[in-house]
PDB file of C-alpha atoms in Angstrom:
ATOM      1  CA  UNK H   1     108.907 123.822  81.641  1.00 66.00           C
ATOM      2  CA  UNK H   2     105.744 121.882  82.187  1.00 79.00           C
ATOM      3  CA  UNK H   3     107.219 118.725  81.898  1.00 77.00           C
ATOM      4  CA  UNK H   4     110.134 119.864  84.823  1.00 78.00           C
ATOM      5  CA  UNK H   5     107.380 121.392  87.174  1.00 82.00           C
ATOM      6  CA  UNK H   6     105.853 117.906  86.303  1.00 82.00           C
ATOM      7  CA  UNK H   7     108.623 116.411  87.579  1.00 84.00           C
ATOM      8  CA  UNK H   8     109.244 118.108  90.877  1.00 86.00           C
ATOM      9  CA  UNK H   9     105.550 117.727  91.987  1.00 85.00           C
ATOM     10  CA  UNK H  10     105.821 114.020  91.534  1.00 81.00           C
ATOM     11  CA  UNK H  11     109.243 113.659  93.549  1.00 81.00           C
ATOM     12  CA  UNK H  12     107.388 116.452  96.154  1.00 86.00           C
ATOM     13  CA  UNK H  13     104.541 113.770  96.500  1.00 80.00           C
ATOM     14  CA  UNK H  14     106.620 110.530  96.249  1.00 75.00           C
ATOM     15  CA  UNK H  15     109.218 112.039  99.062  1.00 75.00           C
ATOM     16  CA  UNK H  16     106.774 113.183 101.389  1.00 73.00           C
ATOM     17  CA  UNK H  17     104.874 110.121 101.084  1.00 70.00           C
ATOM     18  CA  UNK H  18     107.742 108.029 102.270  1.00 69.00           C
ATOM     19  CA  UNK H  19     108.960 110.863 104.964  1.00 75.00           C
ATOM     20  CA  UNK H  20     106.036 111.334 107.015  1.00 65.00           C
ATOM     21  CA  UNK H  21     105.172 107.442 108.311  1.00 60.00           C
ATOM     22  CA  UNK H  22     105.870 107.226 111.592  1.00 55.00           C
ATOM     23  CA  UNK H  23     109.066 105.945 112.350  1.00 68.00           C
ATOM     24  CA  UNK H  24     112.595 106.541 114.695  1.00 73.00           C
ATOM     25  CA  UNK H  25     113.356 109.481 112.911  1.00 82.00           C
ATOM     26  CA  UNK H  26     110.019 111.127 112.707  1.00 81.00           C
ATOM     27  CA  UNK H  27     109.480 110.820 116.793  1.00 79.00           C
ATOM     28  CA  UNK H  28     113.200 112.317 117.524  1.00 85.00           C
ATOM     29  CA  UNK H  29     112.350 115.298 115.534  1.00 88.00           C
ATOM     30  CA  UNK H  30     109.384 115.492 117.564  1.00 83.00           C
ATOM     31  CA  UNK H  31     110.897 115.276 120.852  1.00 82.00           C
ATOM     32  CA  UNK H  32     113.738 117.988 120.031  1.00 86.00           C
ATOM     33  CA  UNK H  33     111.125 119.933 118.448  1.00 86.00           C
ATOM     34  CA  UNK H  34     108.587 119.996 121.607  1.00 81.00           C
ATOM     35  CA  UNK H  35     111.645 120.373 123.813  1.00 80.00           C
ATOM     36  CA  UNK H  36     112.815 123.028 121.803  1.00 82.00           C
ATOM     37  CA  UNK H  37     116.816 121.449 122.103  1.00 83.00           C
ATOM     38  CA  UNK H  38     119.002 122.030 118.899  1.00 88.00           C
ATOM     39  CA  UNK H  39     115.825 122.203 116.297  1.00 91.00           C
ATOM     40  CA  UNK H  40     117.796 123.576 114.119  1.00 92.00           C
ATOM     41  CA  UNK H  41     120.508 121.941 114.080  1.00 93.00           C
ATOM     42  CA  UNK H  42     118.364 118.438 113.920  1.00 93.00           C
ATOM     43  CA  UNK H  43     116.034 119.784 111.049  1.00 94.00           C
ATOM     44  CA  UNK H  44     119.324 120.523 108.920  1.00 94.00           C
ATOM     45  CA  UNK H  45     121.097 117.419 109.284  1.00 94.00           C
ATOM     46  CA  UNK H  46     117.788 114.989 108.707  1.00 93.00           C
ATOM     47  CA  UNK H  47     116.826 117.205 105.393  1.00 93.00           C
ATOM     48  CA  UNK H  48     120.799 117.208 104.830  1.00 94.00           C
ATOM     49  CA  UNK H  49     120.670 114.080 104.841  1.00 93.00           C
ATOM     50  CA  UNK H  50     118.337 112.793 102.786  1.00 91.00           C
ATOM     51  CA  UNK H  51     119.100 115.418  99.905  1.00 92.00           C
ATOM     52  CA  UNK H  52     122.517 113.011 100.318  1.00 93.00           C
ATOM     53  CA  UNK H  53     120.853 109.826 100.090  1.00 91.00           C
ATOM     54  CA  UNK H  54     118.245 110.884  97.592  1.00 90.00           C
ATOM     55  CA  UNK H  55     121.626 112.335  95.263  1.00 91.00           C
ATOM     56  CA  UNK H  56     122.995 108.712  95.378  1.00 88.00           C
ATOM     57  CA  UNK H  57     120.035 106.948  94.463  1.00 85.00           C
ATOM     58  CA  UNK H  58     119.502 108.695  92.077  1.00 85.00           C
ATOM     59  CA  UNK H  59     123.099 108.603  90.548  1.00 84.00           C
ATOM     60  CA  UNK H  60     122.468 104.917  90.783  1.00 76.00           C
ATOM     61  CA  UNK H  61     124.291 104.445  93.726  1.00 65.00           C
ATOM     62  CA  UNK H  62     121.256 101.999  95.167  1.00 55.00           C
ATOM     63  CA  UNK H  63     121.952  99.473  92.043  1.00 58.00           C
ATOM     64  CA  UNK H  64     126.092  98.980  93.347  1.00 62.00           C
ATOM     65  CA  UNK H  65     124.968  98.874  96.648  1.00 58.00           C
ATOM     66  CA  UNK H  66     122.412  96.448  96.224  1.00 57.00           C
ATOM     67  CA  UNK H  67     124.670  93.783  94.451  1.00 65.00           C
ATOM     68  CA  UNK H  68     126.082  93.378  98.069  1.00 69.00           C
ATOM     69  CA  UNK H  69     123.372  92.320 100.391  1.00 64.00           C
ATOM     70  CA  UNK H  70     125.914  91.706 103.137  1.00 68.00           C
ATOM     71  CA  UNK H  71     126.461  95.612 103.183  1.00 61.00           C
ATOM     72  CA  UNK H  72     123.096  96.171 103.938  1.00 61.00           C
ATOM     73  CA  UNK H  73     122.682  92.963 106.614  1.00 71.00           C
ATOM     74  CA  UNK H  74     124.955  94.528 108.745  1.00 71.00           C
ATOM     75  CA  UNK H  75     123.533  98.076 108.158  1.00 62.00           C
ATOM     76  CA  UNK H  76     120.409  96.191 109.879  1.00 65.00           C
ATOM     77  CA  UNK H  77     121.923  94.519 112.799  1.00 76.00           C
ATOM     78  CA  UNK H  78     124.285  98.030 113.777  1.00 72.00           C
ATOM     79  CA  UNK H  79     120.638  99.899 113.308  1.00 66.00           C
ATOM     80  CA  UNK H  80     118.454  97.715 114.865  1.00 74.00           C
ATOM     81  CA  UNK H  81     120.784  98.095 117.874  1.00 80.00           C
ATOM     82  CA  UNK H  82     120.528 101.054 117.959  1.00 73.00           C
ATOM     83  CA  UNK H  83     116.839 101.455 117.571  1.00 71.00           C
ATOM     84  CA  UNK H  84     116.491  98.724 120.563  1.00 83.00           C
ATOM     85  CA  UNK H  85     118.712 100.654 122.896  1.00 82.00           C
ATOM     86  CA  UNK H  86     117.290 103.776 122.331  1.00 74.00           C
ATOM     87  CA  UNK H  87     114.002 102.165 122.720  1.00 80.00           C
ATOM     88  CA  UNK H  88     114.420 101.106 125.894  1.00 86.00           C
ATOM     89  CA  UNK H  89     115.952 104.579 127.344  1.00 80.00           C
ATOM     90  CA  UNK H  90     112.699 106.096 126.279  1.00 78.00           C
ATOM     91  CA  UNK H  91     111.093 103.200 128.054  1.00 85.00           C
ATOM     92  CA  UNK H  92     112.882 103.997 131.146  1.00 84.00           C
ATOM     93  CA  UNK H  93     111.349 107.993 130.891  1.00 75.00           C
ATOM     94  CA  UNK H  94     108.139 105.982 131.017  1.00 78.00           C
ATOM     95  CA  UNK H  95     108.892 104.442 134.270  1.00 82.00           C
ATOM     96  CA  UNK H  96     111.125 107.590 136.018  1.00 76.00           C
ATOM     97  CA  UNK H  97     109.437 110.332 134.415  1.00 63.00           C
ATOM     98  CA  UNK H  98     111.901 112.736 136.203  1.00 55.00           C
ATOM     99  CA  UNK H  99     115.030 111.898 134.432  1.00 41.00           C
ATOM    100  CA  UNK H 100     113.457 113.277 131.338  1.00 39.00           C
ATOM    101  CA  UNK H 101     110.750 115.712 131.327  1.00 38.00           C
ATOM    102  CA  UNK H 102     112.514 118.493 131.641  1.00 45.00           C
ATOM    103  CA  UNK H 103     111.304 121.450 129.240  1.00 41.00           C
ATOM    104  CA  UNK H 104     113.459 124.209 130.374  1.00 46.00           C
ATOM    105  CA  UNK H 105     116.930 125.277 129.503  1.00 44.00           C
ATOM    106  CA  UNK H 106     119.379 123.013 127.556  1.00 46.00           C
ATOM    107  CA  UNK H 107     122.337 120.796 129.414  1.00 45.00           C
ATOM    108  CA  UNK H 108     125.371 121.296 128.954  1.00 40.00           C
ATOM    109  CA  UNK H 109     126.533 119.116 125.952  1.00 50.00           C
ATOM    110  CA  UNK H 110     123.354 118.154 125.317  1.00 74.00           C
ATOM    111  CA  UNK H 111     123.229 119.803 121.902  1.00 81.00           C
ATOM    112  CA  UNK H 112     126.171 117.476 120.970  1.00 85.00           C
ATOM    113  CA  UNK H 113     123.758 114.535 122.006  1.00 86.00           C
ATOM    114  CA  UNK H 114     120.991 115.744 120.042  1.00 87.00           C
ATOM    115  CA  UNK H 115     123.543 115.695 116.961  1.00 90.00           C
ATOM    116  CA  UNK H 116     124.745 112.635 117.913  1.00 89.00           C
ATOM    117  CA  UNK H 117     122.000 110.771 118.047  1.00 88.00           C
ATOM    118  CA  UNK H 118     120.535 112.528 115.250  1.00 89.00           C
ATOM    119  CA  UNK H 119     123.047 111.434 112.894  1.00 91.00           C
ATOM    120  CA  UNK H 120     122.794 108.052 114.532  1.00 87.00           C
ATOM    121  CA  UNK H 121     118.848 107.455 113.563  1.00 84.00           C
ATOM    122  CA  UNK H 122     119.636 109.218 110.394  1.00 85.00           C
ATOM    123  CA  UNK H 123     122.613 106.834 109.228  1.00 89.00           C
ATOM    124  CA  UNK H 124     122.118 103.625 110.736  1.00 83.00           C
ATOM    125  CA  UNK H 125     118.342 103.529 109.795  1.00 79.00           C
ATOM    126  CA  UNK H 126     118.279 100.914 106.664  1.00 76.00           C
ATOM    127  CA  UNK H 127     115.044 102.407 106.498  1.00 73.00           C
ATOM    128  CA  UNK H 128     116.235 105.517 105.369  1.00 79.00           C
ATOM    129  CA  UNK H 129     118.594 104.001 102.410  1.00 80.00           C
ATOM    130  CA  UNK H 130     115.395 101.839 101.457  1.00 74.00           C
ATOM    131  CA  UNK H 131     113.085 104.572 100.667  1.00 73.00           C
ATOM    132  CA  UNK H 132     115.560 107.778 100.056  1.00 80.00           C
ATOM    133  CA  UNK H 133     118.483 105.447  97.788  1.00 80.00           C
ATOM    134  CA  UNK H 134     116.814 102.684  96.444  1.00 75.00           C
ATOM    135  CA  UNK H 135     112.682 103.430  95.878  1.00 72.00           C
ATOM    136  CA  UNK H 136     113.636 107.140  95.158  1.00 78.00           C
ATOM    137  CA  UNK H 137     116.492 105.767  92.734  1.00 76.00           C
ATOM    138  CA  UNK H 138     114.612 103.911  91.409  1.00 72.00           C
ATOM    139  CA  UNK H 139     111.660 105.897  90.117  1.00 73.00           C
ATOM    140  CA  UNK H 140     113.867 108.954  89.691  1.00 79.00           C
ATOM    141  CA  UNK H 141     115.687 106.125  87.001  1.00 72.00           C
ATOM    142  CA  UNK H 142     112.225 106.216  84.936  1.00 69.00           C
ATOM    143  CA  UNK H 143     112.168 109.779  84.666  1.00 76.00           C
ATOM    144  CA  UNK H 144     115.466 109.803  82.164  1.00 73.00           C
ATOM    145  CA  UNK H 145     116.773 113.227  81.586  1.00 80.00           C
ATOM    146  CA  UNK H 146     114.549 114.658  84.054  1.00 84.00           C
ATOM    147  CA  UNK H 147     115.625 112.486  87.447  1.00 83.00           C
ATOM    148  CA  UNK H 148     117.724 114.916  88.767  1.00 88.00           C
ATOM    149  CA  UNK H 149     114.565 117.054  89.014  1.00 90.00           C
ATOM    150  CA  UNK H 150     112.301 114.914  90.300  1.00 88.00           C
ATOM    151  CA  UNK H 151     115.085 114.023  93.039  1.00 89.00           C
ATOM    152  CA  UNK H 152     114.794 118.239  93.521  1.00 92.00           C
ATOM    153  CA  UNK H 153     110.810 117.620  93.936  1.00 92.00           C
ATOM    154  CA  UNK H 154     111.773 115.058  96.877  1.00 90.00           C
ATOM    155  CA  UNK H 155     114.550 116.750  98.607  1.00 92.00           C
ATOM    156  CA  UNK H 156     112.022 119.979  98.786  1.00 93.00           C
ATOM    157  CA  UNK H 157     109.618 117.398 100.511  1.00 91.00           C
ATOM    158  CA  UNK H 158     112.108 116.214 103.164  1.00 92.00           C
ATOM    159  CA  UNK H 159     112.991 120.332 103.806  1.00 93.00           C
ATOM    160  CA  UNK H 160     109.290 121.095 104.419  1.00 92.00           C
ATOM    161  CA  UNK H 161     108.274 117.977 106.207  1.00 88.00           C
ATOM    162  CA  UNK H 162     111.178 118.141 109.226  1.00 91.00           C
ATOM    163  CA  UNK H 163     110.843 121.921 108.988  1.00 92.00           C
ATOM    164  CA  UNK H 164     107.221 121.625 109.901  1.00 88.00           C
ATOM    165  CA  UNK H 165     107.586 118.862 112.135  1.00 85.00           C
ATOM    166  CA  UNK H 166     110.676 120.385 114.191  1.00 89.00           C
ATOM    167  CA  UNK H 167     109.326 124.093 114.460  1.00 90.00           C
ATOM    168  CA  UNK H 168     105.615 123.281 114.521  1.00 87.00           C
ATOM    169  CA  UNK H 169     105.841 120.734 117.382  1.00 81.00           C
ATOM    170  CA  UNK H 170     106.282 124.100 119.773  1.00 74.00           C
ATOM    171  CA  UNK H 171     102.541 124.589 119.148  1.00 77.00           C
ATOM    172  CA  UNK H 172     102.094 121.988 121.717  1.00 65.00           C
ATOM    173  CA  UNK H 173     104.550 122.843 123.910  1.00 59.00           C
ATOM    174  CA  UNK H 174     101.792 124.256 126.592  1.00 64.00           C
ATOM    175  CA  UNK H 175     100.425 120.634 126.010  1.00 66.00           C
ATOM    176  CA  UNK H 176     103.151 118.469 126.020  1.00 56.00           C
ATOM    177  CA  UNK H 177     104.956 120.528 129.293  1.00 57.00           C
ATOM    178  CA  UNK H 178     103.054 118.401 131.593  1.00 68.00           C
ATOM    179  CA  UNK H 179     104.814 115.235 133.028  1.00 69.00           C
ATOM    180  CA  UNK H 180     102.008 112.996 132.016  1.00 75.00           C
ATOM    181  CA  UNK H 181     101.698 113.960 127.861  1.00 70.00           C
ATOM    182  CA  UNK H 182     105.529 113.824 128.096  1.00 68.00           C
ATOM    183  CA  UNK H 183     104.898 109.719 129.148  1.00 77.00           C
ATOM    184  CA  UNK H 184     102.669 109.048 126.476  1.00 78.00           C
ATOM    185  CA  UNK H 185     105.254 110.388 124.078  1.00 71.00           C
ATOM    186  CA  UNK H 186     108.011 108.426 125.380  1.00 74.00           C
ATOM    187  CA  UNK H 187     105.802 105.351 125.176  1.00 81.00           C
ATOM    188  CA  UNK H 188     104.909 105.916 121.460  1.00 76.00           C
ATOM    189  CA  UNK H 189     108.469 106.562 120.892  1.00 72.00           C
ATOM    190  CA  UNK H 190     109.729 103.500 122.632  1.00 80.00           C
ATOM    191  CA  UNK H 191     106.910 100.932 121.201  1.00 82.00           C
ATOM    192  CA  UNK H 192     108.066 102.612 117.692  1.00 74.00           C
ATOM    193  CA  UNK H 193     111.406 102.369 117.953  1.00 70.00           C
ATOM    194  CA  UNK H 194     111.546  98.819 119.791  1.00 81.00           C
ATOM    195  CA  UNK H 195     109.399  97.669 117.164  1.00 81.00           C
ATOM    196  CA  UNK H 196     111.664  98.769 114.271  1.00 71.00           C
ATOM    197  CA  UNK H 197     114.610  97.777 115.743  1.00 74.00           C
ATOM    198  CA  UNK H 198     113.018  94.110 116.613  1.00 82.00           C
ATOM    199  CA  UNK H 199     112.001  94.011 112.979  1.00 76.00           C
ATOM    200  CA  UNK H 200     115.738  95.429 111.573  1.00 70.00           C
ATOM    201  CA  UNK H 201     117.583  92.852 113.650  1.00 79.00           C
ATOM    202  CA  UNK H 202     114.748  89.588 113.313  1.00 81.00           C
ATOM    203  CA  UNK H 203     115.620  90.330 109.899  1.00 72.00           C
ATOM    204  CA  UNK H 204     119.263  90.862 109.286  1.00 65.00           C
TER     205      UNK H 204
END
């Protein structure tokens, strides 16, 4: 028993030390969180998610997968894409404030965006398959009969971290409801996620 409980406090620690960086994910789970648009529904697919990813690595997925770097070169160049152009659309809430800074209400279909994109930044993030498939693999892998808990440990972290990061961002919803705190979030989103996306595709 102690050696289990061990176990999931290590994977607890190890997962939310790679979760909570900042990165693309991190700031879109902010932004639907302070916006209060499809929280829910963005919390469970991200920690969905990575209980996936964190399954296969440690199954040993992230040893197949790595014999074929070209697999995860093009994961880079589709996700640094992505990163770039979704960069630059928070850049341009920078610049027109108005087509984005809307706190209110919910347009139509724009819980299927927030899904969208959600699985987008989830999926196409080599980031993601880095830490969750191969590190998390990896030291799962040295745990022996007791990886599958330690994976446990790190899928808890992932539940907790976008659970606190989706709901609790309506603390500063007072805050972040005027125009100008929204443009200082789209600018830390859109240096983040032009930066990663610069990075993905310099080095694909």
């Amino acid at each position: 028993m102690n050696q289990a409980l061990t176990a999931v406090a290590a994977g607890f620690g190890t997962g939310l030390s790679l979760i909570v960086a900042i990165g693309a994910q991190n700031a879109f789970v902010l932004r639907q969180g302070v916006r209060r648009d499809a929280v829910l529904a963005v919390v469970g697919i991200c920690a969905l998610s990575d209980a996936v990813l964190i399954a296969l690595g440690v199954g040993g997925v992230g040893a197949v997968v790595v014999a074929w770097p070209g697999a995860l070169r093009a994961v880079g160049l589709v996700g640094g894409a992505f990163l770039l152009c979704y960069g630059a659309l928070a850049a341009r809430r920078v610049l027109r404030p108005g087509t984005g800074l809307r706190t209110e209400g919910e347009a139509v279909g724009s819980r299927r965006r927030a899904v969208l994109t959600c699985l987008a930044m989830t999926w196409l993030n080599p980031h993601v398959y880095l830490d969750t498939v191969f590190l998390l693999g990896s030291l799962a892998a040295g745990r022996g009969p007791l990886r599958w808990t330690f994976g446990l440990g790190a899928a808890l972290a992932s539940v907790c971290w976008f659970a606190a990061l989706g709901f609790g961002a309506r603390l500063l919803g007072r805050f972040l409801a005027r125009p100008a705190a929204w443009r200082v979030l789209d600018g830390l989103v859109a240096v983040t996620m032009l930066a990663l996306g610069a990075t993905l595709v310099a080095g694909a």
